Amino acid sequence: MKILLCPLSDGGYLYPAIAAGRELRRRGHDVGVLGRSTAATVASDAGLPFAAAEDYGGHRAFSATWWGPTGAAQYRAIVRAAREAGADLLVTSVLCNGALLAAETLDVPVVVIGLAAHLWDYRSGGDDEPHLGRTRQSRTQDCLRIHNGLREQTGLAGRASRWGDEPLLGDALLLRGDPELEYPGARLPERVRHVGPLSWEPTPDPAEVDAIADHLSRSGKPVVYVHLGRFFEGRSLWPRLNEAFTGGRFQAVVEQGRSTDPQPAPDADILLVRKRWMGPLVDRAGLVLSSGTSAPVLAALLRGRPLALSPNGSEQPLLTGACLRAGVAVHFPNRPSAAASALLESAWRDDGLRARAHVLGSRLAAMDGAARAADVVERVAGASAAPPAGATAAFPAGASTAPSAVASVS
């Protein structure tokens, strides 16, 4: 079977798809990646053939920042690349409406890889779930509005979706979390499956890891790993970070890939980094401070690290609420009335918090997400394994696994 991975090219979306793709390749399937040219070295490190979306008219089409406005370009790029490759099935990520509509046009199945918690309406239950800024119904309707708008742009408005009133799920949606991260009593839609973290990241450069370790060892202070997600609204968290890591007991390693305009104070114990990987940095830390996006939350839990979460928008409040209910995180409010260093100290010393993080992380690690994801992909493909008519090219045609000069993927 020929499988095209076409998720968003940002690391939090791309890396889980690669984890699933590598397992599918191990099972004998022909797997390749379509994404922004910036993702070429990542695909090369994973050993998967790569095709640049820009070569198919997909400029900005696989960026998390531009996921809404560039849906039509994403659709066109996927249709062209999939036809050229003779793809039998697409694997994409949430927010990739272009991939969903491309699958309809190509008449091939599409599997969607989700976040750590379900974004949209439950099938039933969860009626008393706190809204955390907005309701699930509001989030679902917004996403459907964007999806339907793209149907009009691509000329598919007159054709009913083969997934009925739940087109955002594709033929299957894979959640990277655990049932404990869903609201108690809520039932997920039938096509949604938990597969676990789908953990993979590019191979760290040992010299870079050693250089960071040498820097951190100079002060000897306990390390907090800080990984902020996309900033949507409200106040910057940087004043709070400077407060927490200036003249106190802790030092921080701050990933700046998604943190716009980092502003560390001159005397703050803060090391800014921009890396494609976070595993060695989480290993070094005793606590992870995040805005509540899936990648750092799952990386922390897999290593038994407790969390301090300061959500900003999108999935962040929803996943933060799930982690607070599970007792694996504390809230790190972005307001000066709560002493930042005292909050970190309390979380660091909370043995119960750490024990619960270890238990949930151990359960996530035992799920073998890549195998579960591959099982779902193969089941979805079972009834429609024939390639599109007229497709003969190897997958992906003209693609290369050689690295190119690229920018960092956060």
mmCIF file of N, CA and C in Angstrom, residues 82-84 86-88 106-108 386-392:
data_model
loop_
_atom_site.group_PDB
_atom_site.id
_atom_site.type_symbol
_atom_site.label_atom_id
_atom_site.label_comp_id
_atom_site.label_asym_id
_atom_site.label_seq_id
_atom_site.Cartn_x
_atom_site.Cartn_y
_atom_site.Cartn_z
ATOM 1 N N ALA A 82 -0.458 13.252 -4.501
ATOM 2 C CA ALA A 82 -1.017 11.912 -4.300
ATOM 3 C C ALA A 82 -1.264 11.215 -5.633
ATOM 4 N N ARG A 83 -1.739 11.964 -6.633
ATOM 5 C CA ARG A 83 -1.954 11.359 -7.949
ATOM 6 C C ARG A 83 -0.620 10.944 -8.564
ATOM 7 N N GLU A 84 0.373 11.795 -8.446
ATOM 8 C CA GLU A 84 1.683 11.482 -8.998
ATOM 9 C C GLU A 84 2.289 10.252 -8.328
ATOM 10 N N GLY A 86 0.543 7.873 -6.778
ATOM 11 C CA GLY A 86 -0.352 6.717 -6.754
ATOM 12 C C GLY A 86 -0.736 6.324 -5.347
ATOM 13 N N ALA A 87 -0.950 7.305 -4.473
ATOM 14 C CA ALA A 87 -1.242 7.021 -3.067
ATOM 15 C C ALA A 87 -2.585 6.327 -2.907
ATOM 16 N N ASP A 88 -2.595 5.309 -2.077
ATOM 17 C CA ASP A 88 -3.818 4.574 -1.753
ATOM 18 C C ASP A 88 -4.526 5.140 -0.529
ATOM 19 N N LEU A 106 -9.932 12.284 -4.476
ATOM 20 C CA LEU A 106 -9.145 11.133 -4.912
ATOM 21 C C LEU A 106 -9.857 9.809 -4.679
ATOM 22 N N ASP A 107 -10.901 9.836 -3.849
ATOM 23 C CA ASP A 107 -11.637 8.638 -3.448
ATOM 24 C C ASP A 107 -10.715 7.632 -2.765
ATOM 25 N N VAL A 108 -9.937 8.132 -1.807
ATOM 26 C CA VAL A 108 -9.073 7.275 -0.995
ATOM 27 C C VAL A 108 -9.384 7.559 0.470
ATOM 28 N N ALA A 386 -7.338 -0.620 -3.610
ATOM 29 C CA ALA A 386 -6.925 -0.399 -5.002
ATOM 30 C C ALA A 386 -6.442 1.023 -5.193
ATOM 31 N N PRO A 387 -5.333 1.258 -5.915
ATOM 32 C CA PRO A 387 -4.832 2.607 -6.157
ATOM 33 C C PRO A 387 -5.727 3.360 -7.125
ATOM 34 N N PRO A 388 -5.651 4.694 -7.118
ATOM 35 C CA PRO A 388 -6.445 5.466 -8.072
ATOM 36 C C PRO A 388 -6.118 5.076 -9.506
ATOM 37 N N ALA A 389 -7.116 5.146 -10.366
ATOM 38 C CA ALA A 389 -6.939 4.742 -11.760
ATOM 39 C C ALA A 389 -5.854 5.572 -12.431
ATOM 40 N N GLY A 390 -4.991 4.907 -13.181
ATOM 41 C CA GLY A 390 -3.966 5.590 -13.944
ATOM 42 C C GLY A 390 -2.719 5.926 -13.173
ATOM 43 N N ALA A 391 -2.630 5.587 -11.892
ATOM 44 C CA ALA A 391 -1.461 5.919 -11.080
ATOM 45 C C ALA A 391 -0.423 4.815 -11.222
ATOM 46 N N THR A 392 0.767 5.186 -11.675
ATOM 47 C CA THR A 392 1.821 4.192 -11.859
ATOM 48 C C THR A 392 3.140 4.604 -11.247
#
